[in-house]
PDB file of C-alpha atoms in Angstrom:
ATOM      1  CA  ASP C   1     102.028 -38.186-147.139  1.00 65.00           C
ATOM      2  CA  ALA C   2     105.346 -39.414-148.482  1.00 82.00           C
ATOM      3  CA  GLY C   3     107.162 -36.285-147.412  1.00 94.00           C
ATOM      4  CA  VAL C   4     109.562 -34.273-149.522  1.00 97.00           C
ATOM      5  CA  ILE C   5     111.154 -36.493-152.140  1.00 97.00           C
ATOM      6  CA  GLN C   6     114.555 -35.770-153.612  1.00 98.00           C
ATOM      7  CA  SER C   7     116.472 -37.527-156.330  1.00 97.00           C
ATOM      8  CA  PRO C   8     119.062 -38.731-156.790  1.00 97.00           C
ATOM      9  CA  ARG C   9     120.261 -39.539-153.277  1.00 97.00           C
ATOM     10  CA  HIS C  10     123.859 -39.617-154.404  1.00 97.00           C
ATOM     11  CA  GLU C  11     125.520 -38.091-157.437  1.00 97.00           C
ATOM     12  CA  VAL C  12     129.115 -38.423-158.445  1.00 97.00           C
ATOM     13  CA  THR C  13     130.221 -36.466-161.453  1.00 97.00           C
ATOM     14  CA  GLU C  14     133.282 -34.990-163.042  1.00 97.00           C
ATOM     15  CA  MET C  15     134.181 -31.347-163.075  1.00 97.00           C
ATOM     16  CA  GLY C  16     132.537 -29.511-165.950  1.00 96.00           C
ATOM     17  CA  GLN C  17     129.531 -31.775-166.168  1.00 97.00           C
ATOM     18  CA  GLU C  18     125.953 -30.619-165.736  1.00 97.00           C
ATOM     19  CA  VAL C  19     124.159 -31.781-162.618  1.00 98.00           C
ATOM     20  CA  THR C  20     120.405 -31.706-162.086  1.00 98.00           C
ATOM     21  CA  LEU C  21     118.852 -32.269-158.677  1.00 98.00           C
ATOM     22  CA  ARG C  22     115.145 -32.906-158.351  1.00 98.00           C
ATOM     23  CA  CYS C  23     112.571 -32.287-155.667  1.00 98.00           C
ATOM     24  CA  LYS C  24     108.916 -33.078-155.111  1.00 98.00           C
ATOM     25  CA  PRO C  25     107.474 -31.047-152.219  1.00 97.00           C
ATOM     26  CA  ILE C  26     104.709 -32.121-149.908  1.00 95.00           C
ATOM     27  CA  SER C  27     101.356 -31.723-151.617  1.00 94.00           C
ATOM     28  CA  GLY C  28      99.644 -28.501-150.604  1.00 91.00           C
ATOM     29  CA  HIS C  29     102.792 -26.764-149.429  1.00 91.00           C
ATOM     30  CA  ASP C  30     103.206 -23.434-151.117  1.00 89.00           C
ATOM     31  CA  TYR C  31     106.833 -22.714-150.199  1.00 92.00           C
ATOM     32  CA  LEU C  32     109.843 -24.613-151.467  1.00 95.00           C
ATOM     33  CA  PHE C  33     113.427 -24.087-150.377  1.00 95.00           C
ATOM     34  CA  TRP C  34     116.765 -25.274-151.701  1.00 97.00           C
ATOM     35  CA  TYR C  35     119.632 -25.508-149.181  1.00 97.00           C
ATOM     36  CA  ARG C  36     123.245 -26.522-149.379  1.00 97.00           C
ATOM     37  CA  GLN C  37     125.085 -28.001-146.395  1.00 96.00           C
ATOM     38  CA  THR C  38     128.827 -28.292-145.945  1.00 94.00           C
ATOM     39  CA  MET C  39     131.032 -28.673-142.910  1.00 90.00           C
ATOM     40  CA  MET C  40     132.674 -25.331-143.577  1.00 89.00           C
ATOM     41  CA  ARG C  41     129.611 -23.191-144.266  1.00 88.00           C
ATOM     42  CA  GLY C  42     126.835 -25.069-142.500  1.00 89.00           C
ATOM     43  CA  LEU C  43     123.298 -24.873-143.853  1.00 92.00           C
ATOM     44  CA  GLU C  44     122.850 -22.186-146.494  1.00 91.00           C
ATOM     45  CA  LEU C  45     119.614 -21.129-148.161  1.00 92.00           C
ATOM     46  CA  LEU C  46     120.166 -20.962-151.908  1.00 95.00           C
ATOM     47  CA  ILE C  47     116.733 -19.984-153.205  1.00 95.00           C
ATOM     48  CA  TYR C  48     113.099 -20.268-152.298  1.00 94.00           C
ATOM     49  CA  PHE C  49     109.826 -20.291-154.195  1.00 94.00           C
ATOM     50  CA  ASN C  50     106.326 -19.235-153.256  1.00 91.00           C
ATOM     51  CA  ASN C  51     103.554 -20.699-155.378  1.00 92.00           C
ATOM     52  CA  ASN C  52     106.132 -21.747-157.990  1.00 94.00           C
ATOM     53  CA  VAL C  53     107.595 -18.231-158.269  1.00 94.00           C
ATOM     54  CA  PRO C  54     111.211 -17.618-157.232  1.00 94.00           C
ATOM     55  CA  ILE C  55     111.166 -15.064-154.445  1.00 91.00           C
ATOM     56  CA  ASP C  56     114.753 -14.769-153.300  1.00 89.00           C
ATOM     57  CA  ASP C  57     117.763 -16.233-155.064  1.00 91.00           C
ATOM     58  CA  SER C  58     120.359 -14.130-153.294  1.00 89.00           C
ATOM     59  CA  GLY C  59     121.907 -17.262-151.845  1.00 90.00           C
ATOM     60  CA  MET C  60     122.669 -18.781-155.217  1.00 94.00           C
ATOM     61  CA  PRO C  61     126.452 -18.720-155.304  1.00 87.00           C
ATOM     62  CA  GLU C  62     127.067 -18.126-158.977  1.00 85.00           C
ATOM     63  CA  ASP C  63     125.474 -18.021-162.391  1.00 91.00           C
ATOM     64  CA  ARG C  64     126.402 -21.655-162.710  1.00 95.00           C
ATOM     65  CA  PHE C  65     123.484 -22.394-160.411  1.00 97.00           C
ATOM     66  CA  SER C  66     119.887 -22.178-161.565  1.00 97.00           C
ATOM     67  CA  ALA C  67     116.582 -23.379-160.144  1.00 97.00           C
ATOM     68  CA  LYS C  68     113.136 -23.810-161.596  1.00 97.00           C
ATOM     69  CA  MET C  69     109.728 -24.780-160.368  1.00 97.00           C
ATOM     70  CA  PRO C  70     107.535 -25.465-163.403  1.00 97.00           C
ATOM     71  CA  ASN C  71     104.604 -26.613-161.279  1.00 95.00           C
ATOM     72  CA  ALA C  72     103.548 -27.066-157.673  1.00 94.00           C
ATOM     73  CA  SER C  73     104.861 -30.606-157.450  1.00 95.00           C
ATOM     74  CA  PHE C  74     108.301 -30.367-158.989  1.00 96.00           C
ATOM     75  CA  SER C  75     111.470 -28.307-158.751  1.00 98.00           C
ATOM     76  CA  THR C  76     114.993 -28.651-160.088  1.00 98.00           C
ATOM     77  CA  LEU C  77     118.347 -27.239-159.087  1.00 98.00           C
ATOM     78  CA  LYS C  78     120.892 -27.280-161.881  1.00 98.00           C
ATOM     79  CA  ILE C  79     124.631 -26.715-161.747  1.00 97.00           C
ATOM     80  CA  GLN C  80     126.352 -26.148-165.060  1.00 96.00           C
ATOM     81  CA  PRO C  81     129.299 -26.524-165.218  1.00 96.00           C
ATOM     82  CA  SER C  82     129.951 -28.257-161.921  1.00 96.00           C
ATOM     83  CA  GLU C  83     133.143 -27.691-159.928  1.00 96.00           C
ATOM     84  CA  PRO C  84     134.737 -29.649-157.051  1.00 96.00           C
ATOM     85  CA  ARG C  85     133.819 -26.874-154.597  1.00 95.00           C
ATOM     86  CA  ASP C  86     130.146 -27.591-155.326  1.00 96.00           C
ATOM     87  CA  SER C  87     130.504 -30.893-153.478  1.00 97.00           C
ATOM     88  CA  ALA C  88     127.971 -30.791-150.654  1.00 97.00           C
ATOM     89  CA  VAL C  89     124.646 -32.158-149.520  1.00 98.00           C
ATOM     90  CA  TYR C  90     121.762 -30.355-151.176  1.00 98.00           C
ATOM     91  CA  PHE C  91     118.439 -30.328-149.374  1.00 98.00           C
ATOM     92  CA  CYS C  92     115.024 -29.407-150.592  1.00 98.00           C
ATOM     93  CA  ALA C  93     112.408 -28.385-148.036  1.00 96.00           C
ATOM     94  CA  SER C  94     108.799 -27.299-148.192  1.00 94.00           C
ATOM     95  CA  SER C  95     106.470 -25.526-145.807  1.00 91.00           C
ATOM     96  CA  LEU C  96     102.835 -24.682-145.531  1.00 84.00           C
ATOM     97  CA  ALA C  97     103.230 -21.123-144.307  1.00 69.00           C
ATOM     98  CA  ALA C  98     106.120 -18.700-144.379  1.00 56.00           C
ATOM     99  CA  GLY C  99     106.578 -15.089-145.278  1.00 52.00           C
ATOM    100  CA  GLY C 100     104.881 -13.037-142.618  1.00 52.00           C
ATOM    101  CA  GLN C 101     103.973 -16.068-140.566  1.00 53.00           C
ATOM    102  CA  PHE C 102     106.442 -16.352-137.713  1.00 56.00           C
ATOM    103  CA  ARG C 103     106.091 -20.033-137.087  1.00 62.00           C
ATOM    104  CA  ASP C 104     106.478 -22.269-140.062  1.00 73.00           C
ATOM    105  CA  ILE C 105     107.830 -25.776-139.994  1.00 87.00           C
ATOM    106  CA  GLN C 106     110.091 -26.694-142.843  1.00 91.00           C
ATOM    107  CA  TYR C 107     110.005 -30.326-143.918  1.00 94.00           C
ATOM    108  CA  PHE C 108     113.210 -31.514-145.471  1.00 97.00           C
ATOM    109  CA  GLY C 109     113.870 -34.155-148.056  1.00 97.00           C
ATOM    110  CA  ALA C 110     116.564 -36.758-147.475  1.00 97.00           C
ATOM    111  CA  GLY C 111     119.042 -34.713-149.494  1.00 97.00           C
ATOM    112  CA  THR C 112     121.312 -35.316-152.455  1.00 98.00           C
ATOM    113  CA  ARG C 113     124.959 -35.915-151.665  1.00 97.00           C
ATOM    114  CA  LEU C 114     126.913 -34.445-154.571  1.00 98.00           C
ATOM    115  CA  SER C 115     130.541 -35.218-155.215  1.00 97.00           C
ATOM    116  CA  VAL C 116     132.280 -33.406-158.053  1.00 97.00           C
ATOM    117  CA  LEU C 117     135.626 -34.946-158.910  1.00 96.00           C
TER     118      LEU C 117
ATOM    119  CA  GLY Z   1     122.721  -8.356-139.493  1.00 70.00           C
ATOM    120  CA  GLN Z   2     121.398 -11.477-137.860  1.00 77.00           C
ATOM    121  CA  SER Z   3     123.408 -14.301-136.394  1.00 89.00           C
ATOM    122  CA  LEU Z   4     123.013 -17.191-133.993  1.00 93.00           C
ATOM    123  CA  GLU Z   5     125.710 -18.728-131.850  1.00 95.00           C
ATOM    124  CA  GLN Z   6     125.675 -22.167-130.302  1.00 97.00           C
ATOM    125  CA  PRO Z   7     128.415 -24.458-128.993  1.00 97.00           C
ATOM    126  CA  SER Z   8     129.956 -26.692-131.594  1.00 96.00           C
ATOM    127  CA  GLU Z   9     129.862 -29.801-129.435  1.00 97.00           C
ATOM    128  CA  VAL Z  10     128.339 -31.018-126.186  1.00 97.00           C
ATOM    129  CA  THR Z  11     128.992 -34.341-124.469  1.00 97.00           C
ATOM    130  CA  ALA Z  12     126.632 -36.022-122.010  1.00 97.00           C
ATOM    131  CA  VAL Z  13     125.935 -39.377-120.458  1.00 97.00           C
ATOM    132  CA  GLU Z  14     123.032 -41.646-121.310  1.00 97.00           C
ATOM    133  CA  GLY Z  15     120.123 -41.049-118.950  1.00 97.00           C
ATOM    134  CA  ALA Z  16     121.307 -37.580-117.992  1.00 97.00           C
ATOM    135  CA  ILE Z  17     119.981 -34.107-118.857  1.00 97.00           C
ATOM    136  CA  VAL Z  18     121.730 -31.790-121.280  1.00 97.00           C
ATOM    137  CA  GLN Z  19     121.167 -28.173-122.253  1.00 98.00           C
ATOM    138  CA  ILE Z  20     122.155 -26.717-125.623  1.00 98.00           C
ATOM    139  CA  ASN Z  21     122.351 -22.942-125.650  1.00 97.00           C
ATOM    140  CA  CYS Z  22     121.709 -20.492-128.445  1.00 97.00           C
ATOM    141  CA  THR Z  23     122.292 -16.756-128.396  1.00 96.00           C
ATOM    142  CA  TYR Z  24     121.127 -14.587-131.216  1.00 93.00           C
ATOM    143  CA  GLN Z  25     121.566 -11.125-132.619  1.00 89.00           C
ATOM    144  CA  THR Z  26     118.689  -9.911-134.716  1.00 80.00           C
ATOM    145  CA  SER Z  27     117.358  -6.616-135.940  1.00 75.00           C
ATOM    146  CA  GLY Z  28     113.860  -7.981-135.472  1.00 73.00           C
ATOM    147  CA  PHE Z  29     112.905 -11.135-133.629  1.00 77.00           C
ATOM    148  CA  TYR Z  30     110.543 -13.655-135.081  1.00 80.00           C
ATOM    149  CA  GLY Z  31     110.834 -16.600-132.741  1.00 88.00           C
ATOM    150  CA  LEU Z  32     113.392 -19.329-132.227  1.00 92.00           C
ATOM    151  CA  SER Z  33     113.120 -22.775-133.769  1.00 93.00           C
ATOM    152  CA  TRP Z  34     115.055 -25.953-133.041  1.00 96.00           C
ATOM    153  CA  TYR Z  35     115.821 -28.738-135.493  1.00 97.00           C
ATOM    154  CA  GLN Z  36     117.521 -32.096-135.052  1.00 98.00           C
ATOM    155  CA  GLN Z  37     119.739 -33.714-137.657  1.00 98.00           C
ATOM    156  CA  HIS Z  38     121.204 -37.195-137.378  1.00 97.00           C
ATOM    157  CA  ASP Z  39     124.387 -37.994-139.256  1.00 95.00           C
ATOM    158  CA  GLY Z  40     123.521 -38.605-142.879  1.00 93.00           C
ATOM    159  CA  GLY Z  41     119.953 -37.464-142.306  1.00 96.00           C
ATOM    160  CA  ALA Z  42     117.852 -34.393-142.869  1.00 96.00           C
ATOM    161  CA  PRO Z  43     116.960 -31.676-140.355  1.00 97.00           C
ATOM    162  CA  THR Z  44     113.661 -32.298-138.614  1.00 96.00           C
ATOM    163  CA  PHE Z  45     111.655 -29.775-136.633  1.00 94.00           C
ATOM    164  CA  LEU Z  46     111.668 -30.118-132.844  1.00 95.00           C
ATOM    165  CA  SER Z  47     110.300 -27.001-131.232  1.00 93.00           C
ATOM    166  CA  TYR Z  48     109.446 -23.325-131.594  1.00 91.00           C
ATOM    167  CA  ASN Z  49     109.325 -20.440-129.100  1.00 92.00           C
ATOM    168  CA  ALA Z  50     107.749 -17.117-129.954  1.00 87.00           C
ATOM    169  CA  LEU Z  51     107.340 -15.871-126.403  1.00 90.00           C
ATOM    170  CA  ASP Z  52     109.404 -16.094-123.229  1.00 93.00           C
ATOM    171  CA  GLY Z  53     109.210 -19.281-121.267  1.00 95.00           C
ATOM    172  CA  LEU Z  54     109.348 -22.996-121.639  1.00 95.00           C
ATOM    173  CA  GLU Z  55     107.771 -25.171-124.315  1.00 92.00           C
ATOM    174  CA  GLU Z  56     107.672 -28.871-123.487  1.00 92.00           C
ATOM    175  CA  THR Z  57     107.373 -31.733-125.938  1.00 88.00           C
ATOM    176  CA  GLY Z  58     107.978 -35.054-124.247  1.00 92.00           C
ATOM    177  CA  ARG Z  59     111.614 -35.401-123.239  1.00 95.00           C
ATOM    178  CA  PHE Z  60     112.510 -32.221-125.104  1.00 96.00           C
ATOM    179  CA  SER Z  61     111.889 -28.684-123.884  1.00 96.00           C
ATOM    180  CA  SER Z  62     112.856 -25.346-125.342  1.00 97.00           C
ATOM    181  CA  PHE Z  63     113.240 -22.099-123.470  1.00 96.00           C
ATOM    182  CA  LEU Z  64     113.375 -18.504-124.635  1.00 95.00           C
ATOM    183  CA  SER Z  65     114.339 -15.238-122.970  1.00 94.00           C
ATOM    184  CA  ARG Z  66     113.865 -12.381-125.407  1.00 91.00           C
ATOM    185  CA  SER Z  67     115.353  -9.820-123.019  1.00 91.00           C
ATOM    186  CA  ASP Z  68     118.582 -11.835-122.960  1.00 92.00           C
ATOM    187  CA  SER Z  69     118.448 -12.798-126.662  1.00 92.00           C
ATOM    188  CA  TYR Z  70     118.943 -16.330-125.478  1.00 94.00           C
ATOM    189  CA  GLY Z  71     117.325 -19.683-125.767  1.00 96.00           C
ATOM    190  CA  TYR Z  72     118.124 -23.287-125.021  1.00 98.00           C
ATOM    191  CA  LEU Z  73     117.049 -26.778-125.839  1.00 98.00           C
ATOM    192  CA  LEU Z  74     116.791 -29.158-122.908  1.00 97.00           C
ATOM    193  CA  LEU Z  75     116.937 -32.888-123.469  1.00 97.00           C
ATOM    194  CA  GLN Z  76     116.032 -35.162-120.575  1.00 97.00           C
ATOM    195  CA  GLU Z  77     116.557 -38.877-120.002  1.00 97.00           C
ATOM    196  CA  LEU Z  78     119.088 -38.951-122.770  1.00 97.00           C
ATOM    197  CA  GLN Z  79     119.074 -41.936-125.058  1.00 97.00           C
ATOM    198  CA  MET Z  80     121.762 -43.012-127.480  1.00 96.00           C
ATOM    199  CA  LYS Z  81     119.411 -42.208-130.345  1.00 96.00           C
ATOM    200  CA  ASP Z  82     119.536 -38.540-129.289  1.00 97.00           C
ATOM    201  CA  SER Z  83     123.090 -38.382-130.617  1.00 97.00           C
ATOM    202  CA  ALA Z  84     122.716 -35.853-133.401  1.00 97.00           C
ATOM    203  CA  SER Z  85     123.330 -32.252-134.319  1.00 97.00           C
ATOM    204  CA  TYR Z  86     120.903 -29.648-133.048  1.00 98.00           C
ATOM    205  CA  PHE Z  87     120.302 -26.350-134.810  1.00 97.00           C
ATOM    206  CA  CYS Z  88     118.658 -23.199-133.599  1.00 96.00           C
ATOM    207  CA  ALA Z  89     117.151 -20.926-136.237  1.00 93.00           C
ATOM    208  CA  THR Z  90     115.275 -17.664-136.458  1.00 90.00           C
ATOM    209  CA  LYS Z  91     113.568 -15.668-139.152  1.00 81.00           C
ATOM    210  CA  SER Z  92     115.427 -13.210-141.299  1.00 74.00           C
ATOM    211  CA  ARG Z  93     114.011  -9.727-141.226  1.00 70.00           C
ATOM    212  CA  SER Z  94     114.860  -9.198-144.880  1.00 70.00           C
ATOM    213  CA  ASN Z  95     113.051 -12.148-146.398  1.00 69.00           C
ATOM    214  CA  TYR Z  96     111.349 -13.855-143.454  1.00 68.00           C
ATOM    215  CA  GLN Z  97     113.233 -17.062-144.101  1.00 80.00           C
ATOM    216  CA  LEU Z  98     115.134 -19.083-141.538  1.00 84.00           C
ATOM    217  CA  ILE Z  99     118.679 -18.177-140.558  1.00 88.00           C
ATOM    218  CA  TRP Z 100     120.483 -21.105-139.023  1.00 91.00           C
ATOM    219  CA  GLY Z 101     123.041 -21.495-136.294  1.00 93.00           C
ATOM    220  CA  ALA Z 102     126.086 -23.619-137.077  1.00 94.00           C
ATOM    221  CA  GLY Z 103     124.711 -26.532-135.086  1.00 95.00           C
ATOM    222  CA  THR Z 104     125.714 -28.332-131.888  1.00 97.00           C
ATOM    223  CA  LYS Z 105     126.887 -31.904-132.134  1.00 97.00           C
ATOM    224  CA  LEU Z 106     125.581 -33.851-129.142  1.00 98.00           C
ATOM    225  CA  ILE Z 107     127.715 -36.817-128.174  1.00 97.00           C
ATOM    226  CA  ILE Z 108     126.183 -39.275-125.753  1.00 97.00           C
ATOM    227  CA  LYS Z 109     128.310 -41.726-123.841  1.00 94.00           C
ATOM    228  CA  PRO Z 110     126.976 -44.894-122.245  1.00 92.00           C
TER     229      PRO Z 110
END
């Protein structure tokens, strides 16, 4: 399997612009997670999906952030409008079992490094 | 609430053994996981402990003591490629998703 695939790997944009990050999870995985990582705040869970349905978006920082999963093989994280404080590395991860299962391995994509100028 | 604490940085010598500690506070415990992340890379799963004791995977071992709310990752025969950040994580009681420690940066000197 190719693993979790994210695009783009790097994104540089100007404040106020819309940014769309993309993720293809590992085939057969029924959970998908979006994380944000910064030096100050570490690794933060933004939102996760189970079988394409958003389960918990309490980590989404503001209404400027939105995520969708139209099918089992594709998800997007959108920031509109973007701000300099959104600069971070955004990771997508997928797993085969979560929820009540205590042990689940999350497989991470390579991440998208976002810089908002 | 739930939180995990680990040292921000640990330094060791190539070929040596190093231990990275993790203490946690949880309202319900669902096991302790360890992930490795190289600079510029993504976190990758290393180990998981649900019960007390030692889990060994090659040069890496992970230990858990639930009575002490404490675990550690033990790396033996350190190699330069082990230079990375190491994260402990446990399940959230509210949504069963991982809560992460802040990470320990392991610096290895020749």
